[in-house]
PDB file of C-alpha atoms in Angstrom:
ATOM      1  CA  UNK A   1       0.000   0.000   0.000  1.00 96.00           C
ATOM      2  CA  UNK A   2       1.266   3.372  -1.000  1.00 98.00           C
ATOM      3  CA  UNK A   3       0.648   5.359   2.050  1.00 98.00           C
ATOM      4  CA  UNK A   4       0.308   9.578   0.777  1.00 98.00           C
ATOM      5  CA  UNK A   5      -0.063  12.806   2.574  1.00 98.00           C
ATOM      6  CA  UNK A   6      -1.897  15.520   0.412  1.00 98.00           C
ATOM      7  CA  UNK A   7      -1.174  19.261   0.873  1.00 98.00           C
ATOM      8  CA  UNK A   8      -3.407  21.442  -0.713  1.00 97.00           C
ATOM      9  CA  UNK A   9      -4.906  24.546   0.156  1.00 95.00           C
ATOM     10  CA  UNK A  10      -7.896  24.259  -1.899  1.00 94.00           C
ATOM     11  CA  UNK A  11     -10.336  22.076   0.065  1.00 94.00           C
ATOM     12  CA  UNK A  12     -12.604  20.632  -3.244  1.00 93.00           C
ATOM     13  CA  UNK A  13      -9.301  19.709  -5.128  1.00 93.00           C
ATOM     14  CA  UNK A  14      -8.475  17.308  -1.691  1.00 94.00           C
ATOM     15  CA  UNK A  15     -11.669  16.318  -1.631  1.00 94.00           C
ATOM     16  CA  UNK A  16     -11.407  15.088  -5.098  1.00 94.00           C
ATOM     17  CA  UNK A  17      -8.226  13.855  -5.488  1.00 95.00           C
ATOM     18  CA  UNK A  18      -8.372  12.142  -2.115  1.00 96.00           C
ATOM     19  CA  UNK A  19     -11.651  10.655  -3.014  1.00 96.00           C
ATOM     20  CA  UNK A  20     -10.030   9.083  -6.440  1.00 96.00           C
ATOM     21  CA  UNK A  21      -6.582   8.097  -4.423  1.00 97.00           C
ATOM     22  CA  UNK A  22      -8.664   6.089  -1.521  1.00 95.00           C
ATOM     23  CA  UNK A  23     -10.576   4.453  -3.947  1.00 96.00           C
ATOM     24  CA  UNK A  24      -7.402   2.944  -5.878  1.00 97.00           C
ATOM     25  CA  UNK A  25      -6.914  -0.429  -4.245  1.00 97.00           C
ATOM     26  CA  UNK A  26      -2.687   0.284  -3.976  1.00 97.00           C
ATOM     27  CA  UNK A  27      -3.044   3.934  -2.402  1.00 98.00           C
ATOM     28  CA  UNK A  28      -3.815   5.540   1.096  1.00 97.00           C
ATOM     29  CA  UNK A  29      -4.223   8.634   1.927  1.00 97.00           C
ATOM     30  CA  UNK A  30      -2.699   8.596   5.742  1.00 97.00           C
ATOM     31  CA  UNK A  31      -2.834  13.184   5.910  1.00 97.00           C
ATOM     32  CA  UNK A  32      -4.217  16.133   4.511  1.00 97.00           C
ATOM     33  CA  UNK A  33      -3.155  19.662   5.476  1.00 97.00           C
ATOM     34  CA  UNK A  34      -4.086  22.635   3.990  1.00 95.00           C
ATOM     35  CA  UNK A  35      -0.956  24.903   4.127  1.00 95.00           C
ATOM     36  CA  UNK A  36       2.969  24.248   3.784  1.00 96.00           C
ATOM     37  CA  UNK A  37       3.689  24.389   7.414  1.00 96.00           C
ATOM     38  CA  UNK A  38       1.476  22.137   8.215  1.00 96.00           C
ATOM     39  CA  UNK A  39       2.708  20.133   5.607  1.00 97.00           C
ATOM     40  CA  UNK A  40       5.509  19.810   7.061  1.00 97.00           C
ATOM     41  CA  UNK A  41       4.605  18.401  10.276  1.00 97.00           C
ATOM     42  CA  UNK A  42       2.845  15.789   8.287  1.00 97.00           C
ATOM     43  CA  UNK A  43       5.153  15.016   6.182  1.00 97.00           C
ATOM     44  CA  UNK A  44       7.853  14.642   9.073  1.00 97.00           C
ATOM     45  CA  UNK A  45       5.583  13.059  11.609  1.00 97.00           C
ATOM     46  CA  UNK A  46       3.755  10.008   8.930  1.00 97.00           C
ATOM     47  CA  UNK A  47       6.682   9.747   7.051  1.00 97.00           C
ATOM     48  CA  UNK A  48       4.437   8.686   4.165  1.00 98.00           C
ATOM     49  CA  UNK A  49       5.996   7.032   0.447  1.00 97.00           C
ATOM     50  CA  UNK A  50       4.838  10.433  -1.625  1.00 98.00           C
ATOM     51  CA  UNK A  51       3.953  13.758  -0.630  1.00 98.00           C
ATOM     52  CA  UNK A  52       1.289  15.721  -2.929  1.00 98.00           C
ATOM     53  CA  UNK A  53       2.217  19.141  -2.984  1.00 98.00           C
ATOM     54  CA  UNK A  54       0.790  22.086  -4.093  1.00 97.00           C
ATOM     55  CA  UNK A  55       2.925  25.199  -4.578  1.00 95.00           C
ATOM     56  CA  UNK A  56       0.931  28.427  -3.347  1.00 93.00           C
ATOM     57  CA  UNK A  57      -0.505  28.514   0.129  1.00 94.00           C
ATOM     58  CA  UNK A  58      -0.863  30.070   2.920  1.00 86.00           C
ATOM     59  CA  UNK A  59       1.914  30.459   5.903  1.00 88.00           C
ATOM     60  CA  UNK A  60       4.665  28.398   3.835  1.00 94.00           C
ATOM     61  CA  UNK A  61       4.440  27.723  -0.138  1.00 95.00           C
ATOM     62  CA  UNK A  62       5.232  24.309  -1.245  1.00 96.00           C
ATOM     63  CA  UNK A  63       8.699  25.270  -2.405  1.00 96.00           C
ATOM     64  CA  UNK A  64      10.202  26.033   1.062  1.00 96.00           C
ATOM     65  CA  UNK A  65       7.777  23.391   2.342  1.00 97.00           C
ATOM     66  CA  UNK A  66       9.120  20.860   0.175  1.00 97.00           C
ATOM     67  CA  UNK A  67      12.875  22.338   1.112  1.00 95.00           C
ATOM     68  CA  UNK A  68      12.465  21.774   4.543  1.00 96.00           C
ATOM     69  CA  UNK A  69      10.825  18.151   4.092  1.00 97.00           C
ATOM     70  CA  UNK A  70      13.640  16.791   1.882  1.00 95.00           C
ATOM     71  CA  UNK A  71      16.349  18.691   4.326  1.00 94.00           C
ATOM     72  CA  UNK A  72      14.951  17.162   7.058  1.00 95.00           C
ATOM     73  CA  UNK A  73      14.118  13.632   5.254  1.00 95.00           C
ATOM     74  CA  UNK A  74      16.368  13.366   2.102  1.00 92.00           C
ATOM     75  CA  UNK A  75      14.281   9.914   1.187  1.00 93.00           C
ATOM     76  CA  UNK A  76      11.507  12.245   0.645  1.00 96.00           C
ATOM     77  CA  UNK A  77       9.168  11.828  -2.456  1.00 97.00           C
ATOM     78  CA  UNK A  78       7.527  15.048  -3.447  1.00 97.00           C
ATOM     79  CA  UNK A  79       5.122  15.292  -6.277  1.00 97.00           C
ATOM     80  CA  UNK A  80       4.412  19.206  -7.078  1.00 97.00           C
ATOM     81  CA  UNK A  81       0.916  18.896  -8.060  1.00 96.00           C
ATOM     82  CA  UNK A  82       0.245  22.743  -8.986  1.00 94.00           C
ATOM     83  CA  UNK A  83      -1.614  25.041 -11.811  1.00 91.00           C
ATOM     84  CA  UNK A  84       1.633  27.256 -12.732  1.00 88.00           C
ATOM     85  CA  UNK A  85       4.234  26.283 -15.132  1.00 85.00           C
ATOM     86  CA  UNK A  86       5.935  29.647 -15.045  1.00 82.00           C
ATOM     87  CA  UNK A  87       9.758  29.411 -14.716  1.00 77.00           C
ATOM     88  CA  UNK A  88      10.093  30.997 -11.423  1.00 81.00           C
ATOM     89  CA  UNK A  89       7.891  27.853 -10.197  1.00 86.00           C
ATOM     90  CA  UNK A  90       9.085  24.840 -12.266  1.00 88.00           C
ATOM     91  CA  UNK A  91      12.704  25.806 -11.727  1.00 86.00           C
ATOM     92  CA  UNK A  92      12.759  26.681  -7.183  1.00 91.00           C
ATOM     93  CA  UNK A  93      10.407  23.621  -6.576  1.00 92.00           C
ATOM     94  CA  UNK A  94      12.688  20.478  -8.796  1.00 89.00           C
ATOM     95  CA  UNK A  95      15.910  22.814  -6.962  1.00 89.00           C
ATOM     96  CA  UNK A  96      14.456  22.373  -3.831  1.00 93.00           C
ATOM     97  CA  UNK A  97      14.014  18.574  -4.196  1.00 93.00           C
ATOM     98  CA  UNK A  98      10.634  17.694  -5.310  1.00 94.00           C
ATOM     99  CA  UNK A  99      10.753  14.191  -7.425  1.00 94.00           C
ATOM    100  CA  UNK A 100       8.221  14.740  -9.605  1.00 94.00           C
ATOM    101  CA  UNK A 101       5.656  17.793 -11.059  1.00 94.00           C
ATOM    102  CA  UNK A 102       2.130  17.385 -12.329  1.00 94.00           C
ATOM    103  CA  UNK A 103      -0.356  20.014 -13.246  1.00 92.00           C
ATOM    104  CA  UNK A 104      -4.169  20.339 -11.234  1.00 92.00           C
ATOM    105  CA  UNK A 105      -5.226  19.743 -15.119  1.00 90.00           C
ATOM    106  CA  UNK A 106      -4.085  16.236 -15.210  1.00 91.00           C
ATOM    107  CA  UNK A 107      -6.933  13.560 -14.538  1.00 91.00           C
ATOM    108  CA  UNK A 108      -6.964  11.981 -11.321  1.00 92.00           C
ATOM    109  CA  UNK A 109      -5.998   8.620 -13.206  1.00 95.00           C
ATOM    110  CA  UNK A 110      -2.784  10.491 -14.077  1.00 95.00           C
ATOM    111  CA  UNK A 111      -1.882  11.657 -10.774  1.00 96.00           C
ATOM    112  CA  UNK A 112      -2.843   8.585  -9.314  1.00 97.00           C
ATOM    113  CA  UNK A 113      -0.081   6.714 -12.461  1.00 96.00           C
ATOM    114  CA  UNK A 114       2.385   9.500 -11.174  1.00 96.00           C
ATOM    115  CA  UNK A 115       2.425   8.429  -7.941  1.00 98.00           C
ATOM    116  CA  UNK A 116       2.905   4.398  -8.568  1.00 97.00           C
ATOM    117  CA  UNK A 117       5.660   5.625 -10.486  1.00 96.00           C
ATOM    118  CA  UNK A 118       7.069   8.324  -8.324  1.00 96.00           C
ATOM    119  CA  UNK A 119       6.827   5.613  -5.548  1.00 97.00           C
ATOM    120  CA  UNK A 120       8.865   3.040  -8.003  1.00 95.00           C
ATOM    121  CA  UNK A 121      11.433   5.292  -7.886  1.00 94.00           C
ATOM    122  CA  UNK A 122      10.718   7.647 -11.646  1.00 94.00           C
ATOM    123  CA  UNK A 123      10.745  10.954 -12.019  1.00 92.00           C
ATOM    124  CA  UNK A 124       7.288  11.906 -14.176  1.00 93.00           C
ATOM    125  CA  UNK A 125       7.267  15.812 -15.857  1.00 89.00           C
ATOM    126  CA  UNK A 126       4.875  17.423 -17.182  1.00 85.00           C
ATOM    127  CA  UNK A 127       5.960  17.159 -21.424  1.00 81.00           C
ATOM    128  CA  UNK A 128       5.841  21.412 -20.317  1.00 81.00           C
ATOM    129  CA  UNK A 129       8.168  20.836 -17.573  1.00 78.00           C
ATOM    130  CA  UNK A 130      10.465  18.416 -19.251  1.00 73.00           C
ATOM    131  CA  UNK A 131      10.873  21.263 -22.366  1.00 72.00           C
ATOM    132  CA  UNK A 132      12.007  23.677 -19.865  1.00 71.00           C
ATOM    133  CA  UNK A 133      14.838  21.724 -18.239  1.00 71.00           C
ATOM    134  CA  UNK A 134      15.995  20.797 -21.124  1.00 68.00           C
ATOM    135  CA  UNK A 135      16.387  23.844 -22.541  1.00 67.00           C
ATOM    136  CA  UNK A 136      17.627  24.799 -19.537  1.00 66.00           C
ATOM    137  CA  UNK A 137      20.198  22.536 -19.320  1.00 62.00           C
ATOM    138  CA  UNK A 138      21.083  23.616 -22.877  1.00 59.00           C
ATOM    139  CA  UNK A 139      21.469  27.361 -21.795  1.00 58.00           C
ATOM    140  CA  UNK A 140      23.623  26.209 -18.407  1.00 55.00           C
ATOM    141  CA  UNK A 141      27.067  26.251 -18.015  1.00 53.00           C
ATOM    142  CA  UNK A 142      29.173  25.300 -15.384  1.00 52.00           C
ATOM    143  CA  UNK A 143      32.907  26.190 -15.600  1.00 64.00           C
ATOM    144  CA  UNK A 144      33.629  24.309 -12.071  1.00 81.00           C
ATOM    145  CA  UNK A 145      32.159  21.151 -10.150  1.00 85.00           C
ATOM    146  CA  UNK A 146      31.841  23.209  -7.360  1.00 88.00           C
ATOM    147  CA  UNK A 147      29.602  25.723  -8.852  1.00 85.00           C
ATOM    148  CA  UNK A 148      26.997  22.391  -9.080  1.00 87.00           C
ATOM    149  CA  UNK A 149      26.993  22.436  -5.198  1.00 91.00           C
ATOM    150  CA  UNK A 150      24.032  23.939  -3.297  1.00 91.00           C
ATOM    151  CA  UNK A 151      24.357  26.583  -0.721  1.00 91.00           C
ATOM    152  CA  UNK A 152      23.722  23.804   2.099  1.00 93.00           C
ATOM    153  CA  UNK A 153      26.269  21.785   0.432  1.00 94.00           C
ATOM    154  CA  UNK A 154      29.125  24.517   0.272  1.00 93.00           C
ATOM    155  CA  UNK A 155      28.105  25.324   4.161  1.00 94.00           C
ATOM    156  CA  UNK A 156      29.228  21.821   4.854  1.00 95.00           C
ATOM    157  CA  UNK A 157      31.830  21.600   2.388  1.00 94.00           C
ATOM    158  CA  UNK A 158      33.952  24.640   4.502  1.00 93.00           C
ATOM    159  CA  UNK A 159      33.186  22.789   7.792  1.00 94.00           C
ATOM    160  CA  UNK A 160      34.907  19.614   6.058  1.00 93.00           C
ATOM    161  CA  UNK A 161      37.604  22.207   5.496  1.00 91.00           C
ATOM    162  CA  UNK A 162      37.568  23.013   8.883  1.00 90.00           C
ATOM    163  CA  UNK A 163      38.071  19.700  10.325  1.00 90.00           C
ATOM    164  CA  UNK A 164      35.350  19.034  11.607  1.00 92.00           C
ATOM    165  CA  UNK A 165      33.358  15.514  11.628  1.00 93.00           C
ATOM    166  CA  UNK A 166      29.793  14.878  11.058  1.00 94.00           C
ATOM    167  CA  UNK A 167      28.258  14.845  13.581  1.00 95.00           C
ATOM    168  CA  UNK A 168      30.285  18.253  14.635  1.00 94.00           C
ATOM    169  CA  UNK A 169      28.575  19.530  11.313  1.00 95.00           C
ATOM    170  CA  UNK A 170      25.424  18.079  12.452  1.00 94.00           C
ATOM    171  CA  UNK A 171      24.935  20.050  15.682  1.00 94.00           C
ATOM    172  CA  UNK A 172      26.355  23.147  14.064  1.00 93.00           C
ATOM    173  CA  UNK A 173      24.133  23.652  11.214  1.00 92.00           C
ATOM    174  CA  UNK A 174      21.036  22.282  13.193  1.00 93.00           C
ATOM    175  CA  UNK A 175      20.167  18.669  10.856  1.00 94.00           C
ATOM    176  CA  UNK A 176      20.430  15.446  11.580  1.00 93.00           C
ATOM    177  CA  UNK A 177      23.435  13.308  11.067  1.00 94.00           C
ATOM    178  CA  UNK A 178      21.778  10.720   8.569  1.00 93.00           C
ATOM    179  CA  UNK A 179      21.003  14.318   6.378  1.00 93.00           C
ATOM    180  CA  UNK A 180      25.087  15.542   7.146  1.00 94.00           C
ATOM    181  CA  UNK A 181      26.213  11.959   5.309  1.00 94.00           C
ATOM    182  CA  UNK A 182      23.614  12.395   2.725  1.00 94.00           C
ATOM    183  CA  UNK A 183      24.986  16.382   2.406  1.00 94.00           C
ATOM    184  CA  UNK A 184      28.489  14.546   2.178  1.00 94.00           C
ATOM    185  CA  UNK A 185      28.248  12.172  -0.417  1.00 93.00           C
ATOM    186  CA  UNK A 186      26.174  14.210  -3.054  1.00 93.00           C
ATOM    187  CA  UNK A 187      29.262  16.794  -2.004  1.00 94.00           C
ATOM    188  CA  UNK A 188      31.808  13.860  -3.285  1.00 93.00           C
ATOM    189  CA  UNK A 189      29.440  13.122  -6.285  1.00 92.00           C
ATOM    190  CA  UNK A 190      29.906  16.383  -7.559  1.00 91.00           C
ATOM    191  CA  UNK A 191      33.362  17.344  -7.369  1.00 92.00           C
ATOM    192  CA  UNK A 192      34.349  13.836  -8.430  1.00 89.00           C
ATOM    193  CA  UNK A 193      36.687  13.451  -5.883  1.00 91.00           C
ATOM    194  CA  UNK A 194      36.509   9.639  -3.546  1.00 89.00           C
ATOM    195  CA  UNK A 195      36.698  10.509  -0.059  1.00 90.00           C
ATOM    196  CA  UNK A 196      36.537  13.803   1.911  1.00 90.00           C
ATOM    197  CA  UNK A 197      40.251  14.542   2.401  1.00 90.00           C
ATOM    198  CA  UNK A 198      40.447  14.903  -1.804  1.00 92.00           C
ATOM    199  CA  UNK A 199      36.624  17.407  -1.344  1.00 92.00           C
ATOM    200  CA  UNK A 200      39.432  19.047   1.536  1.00 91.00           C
ATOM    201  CA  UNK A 201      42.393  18.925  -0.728  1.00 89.00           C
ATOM    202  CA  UNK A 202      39.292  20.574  -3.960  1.00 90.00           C
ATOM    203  CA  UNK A 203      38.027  23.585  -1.803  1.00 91.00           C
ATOM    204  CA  UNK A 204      41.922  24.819  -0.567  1.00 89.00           C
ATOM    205  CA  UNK A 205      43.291  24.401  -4.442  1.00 87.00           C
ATOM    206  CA  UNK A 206      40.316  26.289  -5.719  1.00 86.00           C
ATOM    207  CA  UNK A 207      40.078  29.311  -2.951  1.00 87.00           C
ATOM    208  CA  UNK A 208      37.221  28.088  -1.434  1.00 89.00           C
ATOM    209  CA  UNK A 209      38.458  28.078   2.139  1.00 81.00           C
ATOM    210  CA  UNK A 210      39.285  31.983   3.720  1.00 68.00           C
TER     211      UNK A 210
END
């Protein structure tokens, strides 16, 4: 069973959608909540296989919503289930971790496919979404590996300069240690480097470290 939490600040769409989901013999809705932060809670407390987010609400939006989940929970599967495909949507909410994005126009049979698949461990796009990455990705250029690293990611990077071990970088930065190793090895990943004296040896060579 494919337990789901539903965040939505329009009541009829999680009445709907909810109604379709329960009825599908594989999928259980465990949580509703009607704004980000409370999303969050959800989210953090259920621990359910996908999250259904939408992106503008009330108190928290589903971008920083879905930032905190996956920061918190990097396991997290978040399907942005939203009406905007403008860029300054699309782009923050697959940045801030979300798995998949689907559009409030899709039938319920469609959302209900995304998340099987989402849960299986796919990525589904809107054919919109999927245009503007790639022509994203076309336009992009990074000179450096390091310029691929998030702000969390360079944060830790400098405390791995410092000396300092993970569960030092833990306590400092306020996560948990399961979400420091996580931080780590996507850190590794994209400077190509094998262990974290070589991501050391990377951020001193390049002038990272003051």
């Amino acid at each position: 069973m494919i337990k789901v939490v539903f965040v939505d600040d329009h009541e009829m769409v999680r009445i709907g959608v909810t109604a379709y989901l329960s009825a599908q013999p594989d999928i259980e809705v465990v949580g509703e909540a009607d704004n980000g932060a409370r999303g969050v809670e959800l989210a953090l407390q259920l621990r359910p296989d996908i999250i259904l987010m939408d992106l503008v609400m009330k108190e928290m939006d589903g971008i920083e919503a879905t930032r905190r989940i996956v920061e918190a929970w990097p396991e997290a599967k978040v399907i942005i289930v939203t009406s905007f495909l403008d860029d300054e949507k699309v782009y923050p909410a697959l940045e801030a971790g979300a798995t998949s994005y689907m559009l409030k126009t899709s039938k319920a049979s469609e959302i209900a496919n995304a998340v099987r698949a989402t849960y299986a461990g796919q990525t589904i796009l809107e054919p919109e979404v999927t245009g503007k990455m790639m022509t994203k990705m076309r336009q992009k250029k990074v000179d450096l590996p390091h310029e691929q690293l998030t702000e969390r990611e360079m944060e830790i990077l400098l405390l791995l300069a410092e000396g300092k071990t993970n569960q030092e970088i833990a306590d400092e930065v306020f996560i948990a240690l399961k979400t420091v190793k996580v931080h780590v090895s996507n850190i590794l990943g994209k400077l190509e480097v094998h262990d974290r004296t070589q991501a050391v040896i990377y951020a001193f060579k390049h002038g990272l470290v003051k």
